[in-house]
Short mmCIF file of C-alpha atoms in Angstrom, two decimals:
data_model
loop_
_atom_site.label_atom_id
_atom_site.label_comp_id
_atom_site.label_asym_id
_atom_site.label_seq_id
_atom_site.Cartn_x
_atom_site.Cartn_y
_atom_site.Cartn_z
CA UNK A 1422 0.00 0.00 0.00
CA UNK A 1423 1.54 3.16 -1.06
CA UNK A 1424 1.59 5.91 1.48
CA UNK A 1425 2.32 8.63 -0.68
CA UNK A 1426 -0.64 11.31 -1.11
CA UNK A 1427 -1.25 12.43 -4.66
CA UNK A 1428 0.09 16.04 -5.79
CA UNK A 1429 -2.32 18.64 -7.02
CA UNK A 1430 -2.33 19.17 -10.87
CA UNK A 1431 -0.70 22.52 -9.98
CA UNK A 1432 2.33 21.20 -8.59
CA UNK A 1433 3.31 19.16 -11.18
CA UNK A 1434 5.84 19.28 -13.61
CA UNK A 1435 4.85 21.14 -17.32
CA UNK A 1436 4.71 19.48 -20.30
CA UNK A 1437 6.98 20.29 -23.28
CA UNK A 1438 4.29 22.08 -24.84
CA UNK A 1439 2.81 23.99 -22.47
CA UNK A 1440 7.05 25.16 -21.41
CA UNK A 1441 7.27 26.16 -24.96
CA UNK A 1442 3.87 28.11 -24.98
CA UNK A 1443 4.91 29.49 -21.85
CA UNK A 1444 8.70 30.59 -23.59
CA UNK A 1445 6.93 31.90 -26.37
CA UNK A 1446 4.62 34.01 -24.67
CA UNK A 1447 7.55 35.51 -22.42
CA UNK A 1448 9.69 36.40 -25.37
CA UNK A 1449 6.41 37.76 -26.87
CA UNK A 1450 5.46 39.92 -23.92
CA UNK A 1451 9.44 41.30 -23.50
CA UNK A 1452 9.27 42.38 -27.58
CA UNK A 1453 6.49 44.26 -26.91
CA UNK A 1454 7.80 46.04 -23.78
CA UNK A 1455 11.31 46.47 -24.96
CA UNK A 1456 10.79 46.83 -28.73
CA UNK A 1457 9.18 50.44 -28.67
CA UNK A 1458 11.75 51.89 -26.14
CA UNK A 1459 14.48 50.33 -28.11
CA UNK A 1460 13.40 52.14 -31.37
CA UNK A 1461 12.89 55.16 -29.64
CA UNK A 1462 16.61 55.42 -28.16
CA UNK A 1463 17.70 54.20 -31.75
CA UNK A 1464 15.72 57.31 -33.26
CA UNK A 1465 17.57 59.43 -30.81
CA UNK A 1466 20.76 58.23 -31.69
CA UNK A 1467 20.69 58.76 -35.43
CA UNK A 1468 20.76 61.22 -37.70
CA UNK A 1469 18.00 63.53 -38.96
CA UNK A 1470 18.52 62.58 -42.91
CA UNK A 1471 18.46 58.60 -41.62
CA UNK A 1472 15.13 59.17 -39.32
CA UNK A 1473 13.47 61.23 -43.01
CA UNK A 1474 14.93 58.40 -45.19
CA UNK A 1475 13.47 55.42 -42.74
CA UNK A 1476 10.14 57.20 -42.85
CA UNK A 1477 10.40 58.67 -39.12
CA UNK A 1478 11.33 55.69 -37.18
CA UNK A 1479 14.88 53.96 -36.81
CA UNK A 1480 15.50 50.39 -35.60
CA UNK A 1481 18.87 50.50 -35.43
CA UNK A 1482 21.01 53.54 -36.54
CA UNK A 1483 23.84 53.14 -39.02
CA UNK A 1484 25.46 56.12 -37.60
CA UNK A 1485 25.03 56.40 -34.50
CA UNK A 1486 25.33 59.96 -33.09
CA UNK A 1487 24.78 62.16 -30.00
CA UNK A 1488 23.69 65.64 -31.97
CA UNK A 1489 20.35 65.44 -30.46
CA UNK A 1490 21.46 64.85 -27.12
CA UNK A 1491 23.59 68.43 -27.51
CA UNK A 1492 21.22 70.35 -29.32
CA UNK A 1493 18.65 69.87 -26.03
CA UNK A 1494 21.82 69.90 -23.58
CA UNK A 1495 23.15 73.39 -24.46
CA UNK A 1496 21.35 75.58 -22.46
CA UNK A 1497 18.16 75.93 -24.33
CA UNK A 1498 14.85 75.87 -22.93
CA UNK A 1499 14.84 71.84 -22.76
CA UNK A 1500 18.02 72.25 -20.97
CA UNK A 1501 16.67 74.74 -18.19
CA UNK A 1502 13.14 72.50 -17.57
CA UNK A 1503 15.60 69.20 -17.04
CA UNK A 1504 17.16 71.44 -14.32
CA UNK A 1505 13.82 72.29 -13.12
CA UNK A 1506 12.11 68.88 -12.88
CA UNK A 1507 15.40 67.67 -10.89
CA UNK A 1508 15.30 70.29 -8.32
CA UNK A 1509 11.42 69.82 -7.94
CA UNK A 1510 11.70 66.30 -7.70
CA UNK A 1511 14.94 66.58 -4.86
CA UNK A 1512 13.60 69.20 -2.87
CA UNK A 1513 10.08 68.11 -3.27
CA UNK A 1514 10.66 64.43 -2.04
CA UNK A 1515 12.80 65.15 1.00
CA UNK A 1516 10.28 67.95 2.21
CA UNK A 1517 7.53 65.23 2.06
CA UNK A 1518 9.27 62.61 3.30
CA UNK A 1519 10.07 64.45 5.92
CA UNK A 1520 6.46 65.76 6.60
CA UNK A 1521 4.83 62.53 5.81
CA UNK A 1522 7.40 60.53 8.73
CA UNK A 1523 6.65 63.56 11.03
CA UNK A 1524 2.69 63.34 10.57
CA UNK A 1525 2.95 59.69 10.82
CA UNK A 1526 5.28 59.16 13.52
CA UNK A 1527 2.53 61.32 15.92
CA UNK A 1528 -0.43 59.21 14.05
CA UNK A 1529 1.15 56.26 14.84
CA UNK A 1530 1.73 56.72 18.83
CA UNK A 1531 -1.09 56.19 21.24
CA UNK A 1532 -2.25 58.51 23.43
CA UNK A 1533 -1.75 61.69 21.60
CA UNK A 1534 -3.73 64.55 21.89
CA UNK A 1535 -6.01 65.18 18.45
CA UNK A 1536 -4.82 62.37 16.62
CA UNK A 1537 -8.08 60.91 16.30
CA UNK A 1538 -9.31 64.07 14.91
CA UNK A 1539 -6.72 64.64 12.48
CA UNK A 1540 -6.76 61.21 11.13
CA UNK A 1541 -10.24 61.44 10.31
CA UNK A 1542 -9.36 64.82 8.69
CA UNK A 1543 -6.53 63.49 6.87
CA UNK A 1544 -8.71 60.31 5.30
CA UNK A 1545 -11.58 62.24 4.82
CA UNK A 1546 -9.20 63.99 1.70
CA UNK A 1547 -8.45 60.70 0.89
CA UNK A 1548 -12.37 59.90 0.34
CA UNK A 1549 -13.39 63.48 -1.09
CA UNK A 1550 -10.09 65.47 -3.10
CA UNK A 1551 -10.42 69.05 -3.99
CA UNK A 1552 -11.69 69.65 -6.86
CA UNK A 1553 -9.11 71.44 -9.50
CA UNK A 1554 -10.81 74.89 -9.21
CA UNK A 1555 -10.61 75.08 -5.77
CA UNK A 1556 -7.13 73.93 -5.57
CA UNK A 1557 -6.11 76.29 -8.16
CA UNK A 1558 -8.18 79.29 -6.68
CA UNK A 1559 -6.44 78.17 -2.85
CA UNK A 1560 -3.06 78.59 -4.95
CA UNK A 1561 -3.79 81.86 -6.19
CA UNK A 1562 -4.66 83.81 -3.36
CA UNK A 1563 -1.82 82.32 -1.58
CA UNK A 1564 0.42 83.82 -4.26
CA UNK A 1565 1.84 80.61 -5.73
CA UNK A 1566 0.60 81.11 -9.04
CA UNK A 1567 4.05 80.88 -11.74
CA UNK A 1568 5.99 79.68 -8.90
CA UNK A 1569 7.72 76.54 -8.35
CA UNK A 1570 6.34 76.13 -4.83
CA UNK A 1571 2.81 75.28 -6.63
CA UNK A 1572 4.33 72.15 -7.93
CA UNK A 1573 5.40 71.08 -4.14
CA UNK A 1574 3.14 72.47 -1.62
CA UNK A 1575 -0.25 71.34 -2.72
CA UNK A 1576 1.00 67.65 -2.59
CA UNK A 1577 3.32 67.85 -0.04
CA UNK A 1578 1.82 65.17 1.83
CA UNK A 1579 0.43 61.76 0.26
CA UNK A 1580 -2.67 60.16 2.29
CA UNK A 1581 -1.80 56.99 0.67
CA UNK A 1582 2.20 56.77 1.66
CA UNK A 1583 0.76 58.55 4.93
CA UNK A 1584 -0.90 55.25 6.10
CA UNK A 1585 1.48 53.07 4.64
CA UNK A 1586 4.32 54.65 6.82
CA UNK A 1587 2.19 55.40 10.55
CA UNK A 1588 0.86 51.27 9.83
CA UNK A 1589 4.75 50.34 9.61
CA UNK A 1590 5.43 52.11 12.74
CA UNK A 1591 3.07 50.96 14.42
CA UNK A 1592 4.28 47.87 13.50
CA UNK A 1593 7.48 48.50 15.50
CA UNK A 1594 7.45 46.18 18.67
CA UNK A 1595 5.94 48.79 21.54
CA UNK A 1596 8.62 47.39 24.07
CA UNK A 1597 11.98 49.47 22.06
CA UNK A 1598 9.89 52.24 22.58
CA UNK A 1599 9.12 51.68 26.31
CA UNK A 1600 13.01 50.74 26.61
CA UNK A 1601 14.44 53.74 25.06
CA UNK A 1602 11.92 56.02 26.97
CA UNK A 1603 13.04 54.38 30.42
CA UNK A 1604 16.79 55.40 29.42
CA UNK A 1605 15.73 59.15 28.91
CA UNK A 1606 14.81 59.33 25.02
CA UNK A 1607 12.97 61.89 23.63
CA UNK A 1608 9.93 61.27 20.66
CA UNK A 1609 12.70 63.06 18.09
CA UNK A 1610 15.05 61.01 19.52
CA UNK A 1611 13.47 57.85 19.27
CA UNK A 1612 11.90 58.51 15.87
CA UNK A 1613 15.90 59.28 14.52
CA UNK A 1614 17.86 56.95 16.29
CA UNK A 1615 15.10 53.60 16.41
CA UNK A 1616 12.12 54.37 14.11
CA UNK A 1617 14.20 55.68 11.36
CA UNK A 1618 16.80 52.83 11.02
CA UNK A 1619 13.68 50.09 11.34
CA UNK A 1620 11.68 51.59 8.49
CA UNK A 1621 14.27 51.40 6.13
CA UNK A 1622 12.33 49.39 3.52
CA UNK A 1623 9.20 51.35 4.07
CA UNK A 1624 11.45 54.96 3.61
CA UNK A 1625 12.84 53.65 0.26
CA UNK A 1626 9.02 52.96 -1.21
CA UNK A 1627 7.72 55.83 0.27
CA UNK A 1628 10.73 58.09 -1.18
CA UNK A 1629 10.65 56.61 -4.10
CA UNK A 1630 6.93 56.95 -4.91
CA UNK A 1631 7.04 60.68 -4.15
CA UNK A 1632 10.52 60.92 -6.43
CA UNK A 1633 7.77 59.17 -9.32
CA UNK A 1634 5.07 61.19 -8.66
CA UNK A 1635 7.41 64.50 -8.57
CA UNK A 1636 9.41 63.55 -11.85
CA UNK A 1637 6.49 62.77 -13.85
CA UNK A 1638 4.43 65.88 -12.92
CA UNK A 1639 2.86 67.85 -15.50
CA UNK A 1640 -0.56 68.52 -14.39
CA UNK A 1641 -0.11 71.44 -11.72
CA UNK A 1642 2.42 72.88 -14.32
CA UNK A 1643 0.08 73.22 -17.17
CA UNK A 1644 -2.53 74.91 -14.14
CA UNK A 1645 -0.02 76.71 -11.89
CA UNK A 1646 3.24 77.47 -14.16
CA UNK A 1647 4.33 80.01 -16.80
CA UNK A 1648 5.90 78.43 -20.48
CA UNK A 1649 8.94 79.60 -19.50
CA UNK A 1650 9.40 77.64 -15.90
CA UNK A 1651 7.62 74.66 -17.06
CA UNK A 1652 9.09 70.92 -16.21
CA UNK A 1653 10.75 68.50 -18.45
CA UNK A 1654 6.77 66.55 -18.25
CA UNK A 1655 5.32 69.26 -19.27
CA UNK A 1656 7.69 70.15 -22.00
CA UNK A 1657 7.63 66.57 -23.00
CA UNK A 1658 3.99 66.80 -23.47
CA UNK A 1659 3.88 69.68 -25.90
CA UNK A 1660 7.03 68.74 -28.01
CA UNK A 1661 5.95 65.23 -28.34
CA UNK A 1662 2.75 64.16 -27.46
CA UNK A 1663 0.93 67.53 -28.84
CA UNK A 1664 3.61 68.30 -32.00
CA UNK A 1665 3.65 72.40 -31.02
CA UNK A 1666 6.87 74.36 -30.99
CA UNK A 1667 7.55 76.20 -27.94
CA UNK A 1668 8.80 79.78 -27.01
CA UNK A 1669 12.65 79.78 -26.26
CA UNK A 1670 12.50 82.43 -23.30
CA UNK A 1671 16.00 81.63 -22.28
CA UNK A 1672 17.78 82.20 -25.32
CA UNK A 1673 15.28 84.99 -27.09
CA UNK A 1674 13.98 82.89 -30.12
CA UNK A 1675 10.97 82.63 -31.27
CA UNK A 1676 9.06 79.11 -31.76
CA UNK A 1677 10.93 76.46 -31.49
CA UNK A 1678 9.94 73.32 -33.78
CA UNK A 1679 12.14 70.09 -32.67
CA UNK A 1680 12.79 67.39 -35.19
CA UNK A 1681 12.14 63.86 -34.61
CA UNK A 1682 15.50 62.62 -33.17
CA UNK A 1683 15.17 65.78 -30.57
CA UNK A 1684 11.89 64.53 -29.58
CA UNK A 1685 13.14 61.44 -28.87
CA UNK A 1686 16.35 62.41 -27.05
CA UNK A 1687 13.78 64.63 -24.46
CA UNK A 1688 12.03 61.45 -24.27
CA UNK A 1689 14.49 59.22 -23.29
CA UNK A 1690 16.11 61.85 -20.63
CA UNK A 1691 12.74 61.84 -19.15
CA UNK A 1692 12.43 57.97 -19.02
CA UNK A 1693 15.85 57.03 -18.16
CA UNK A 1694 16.35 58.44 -14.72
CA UNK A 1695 13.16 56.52 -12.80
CA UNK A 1696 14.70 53.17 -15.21
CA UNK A 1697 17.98 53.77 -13.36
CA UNK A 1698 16.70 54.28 -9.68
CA UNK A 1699 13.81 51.70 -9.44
CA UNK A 1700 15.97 48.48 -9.52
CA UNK A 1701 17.90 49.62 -6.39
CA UNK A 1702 14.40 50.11 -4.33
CA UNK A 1703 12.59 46.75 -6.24
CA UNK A 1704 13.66 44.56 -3.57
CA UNK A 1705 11.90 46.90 -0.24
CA UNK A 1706 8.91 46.81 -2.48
CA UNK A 1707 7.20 43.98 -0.90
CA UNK A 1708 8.55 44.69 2.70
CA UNK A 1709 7.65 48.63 2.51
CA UNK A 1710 4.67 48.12 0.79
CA UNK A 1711 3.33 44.84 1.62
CA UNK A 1712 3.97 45.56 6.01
CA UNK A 1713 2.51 49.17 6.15
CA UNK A 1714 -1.03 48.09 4.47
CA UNK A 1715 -1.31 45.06 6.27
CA UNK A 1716 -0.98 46.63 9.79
CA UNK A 1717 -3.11 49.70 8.39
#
């Protein structure tokens, strides 16, 4: 009498055919994905005449150069919203993160005066956001308007990375925090020198969602900001997406019309930064993430 129990169909091995319909479909799934952003750093990479000869797209340039690369780079107005979006997205994440671990940190601690209150406050714009004419008349009479503080304040704190964060603290074993208060600590010192160092994972998600959300901005520019201090985004959006030249304020000129391989070069410069940063914070993705909703 055999005693072992029979495996679910699940479990078992493949066979051939289903491993090769399973191989095909990968490879078929990673063309698609990789493909389009391969031909559009190829496009960026060659030559004007080459892009007009291939009929606007190139697969794989024959002479590969960087010309578009310096004719966005030199101080144009491409050049000046690159330097924009970067310090937007640098000082706006650490100002958030900062607020957000603040707000949460007191959220998360029992006991404290109003918290109840301002929780409910907080979620409540989580259920019910502002509208966009309220927001952009709050904005206005608070002098923002053509400033780059109305691309930072209005969303300085997320409700969403809000509760992730105050549900991973309050994850945090309550007995480090009685210890550490027995031996004199202070709330800012505890939050630096215990909270801080545990919530690692969650601080890497959290920062890099804001760094996302900050790089890839072009809403409140289009409401809040001038042509002239607009973001990489929002530049991206009217040399590529809408096709309209824009006015060169920095260097005098009048409408500037980019050709193709330019409009692929500010494409790729606008991709390739969150491409470089998001496989060093991929692996606190499902610790950070995962943790803080579970315990929310």
């Amino acid at each position: 009498m055999s005693t072992t129990s029979a495996r679910p169909g699940w479990m078992e091995k493949p066979k051939p055919l289903t491993q090769a319909g399973k191989a095909i479909a990968l490879v078929v799934v990673v063309a698609l994905v990789c493909v389009p952003f391969l031909t559009i750093l190829s496009t960026s990479l060659a030559s004007q005449a080459e892009v007009v000869d291939n009929g606007g797209w190139v697969l794989w340039p024959q002479h590969p150069t960087l010309e578009a690369y310096r004719n966005i780079l030199d101080g144009g107005i491409v050049t000046h919203a690159l330097w924009v979006s970067i310090g937007v997205t640098v000082i706006g994440t650490a100002l958030s993160l900062a607020c957000t671990v603040i707000l949460a940190y007191a959220l998360s601690r029992p006991n404290v005066y109003g918290s109840k209150p301002i929780l409910l406050l907080v979620l409540f714009t989580f259920l019910f956001p502002p509208g966009m004419i309220p927001a952009f008349l709050v904005v206005k009479e608070l002098g923002m308007l053509d400033s780059y503080t109305s691309l930072i304040l209005p969303v300085l704190v997320n409700v969403f990375n809000l509760v992730v964060l105050r549900g991973f603290f309050q994850g945090i074993p309550e007995e480090m925090y009685e210890a550490a208060r027995l031996d004199g600590a202070s709330d800012l010192r505890i939050l630096w020198s215990i909270v801080l160092p545990l919530s690692k994972a969650a601080l890497a998600v959290v920062g890099l969602f804001y760094a996302v959300a900050y790089w890839n901005s072009w809403f409140y520019a289009s409401l809040y900001m001038e042509s002239g201090h607009w973001p990489l985004q929002q530049v991206l959006r009217t040399y590529v997406v809408a096709g309209e030249g824009l006015t060169d304020t920095t260097t005098g000129e009048g409408k500037v019309n980019a050709p193709q391989t330019v409009q692929m070069a500010v494409l790729v410069i606008a991709t390739v930064p969150i491409l470089v940063v998001y496989p060093f914070l991929q692996k606190y993705f499902t610790k950070g993430v995962l943790t803080g909703a579970i315990k929310s």
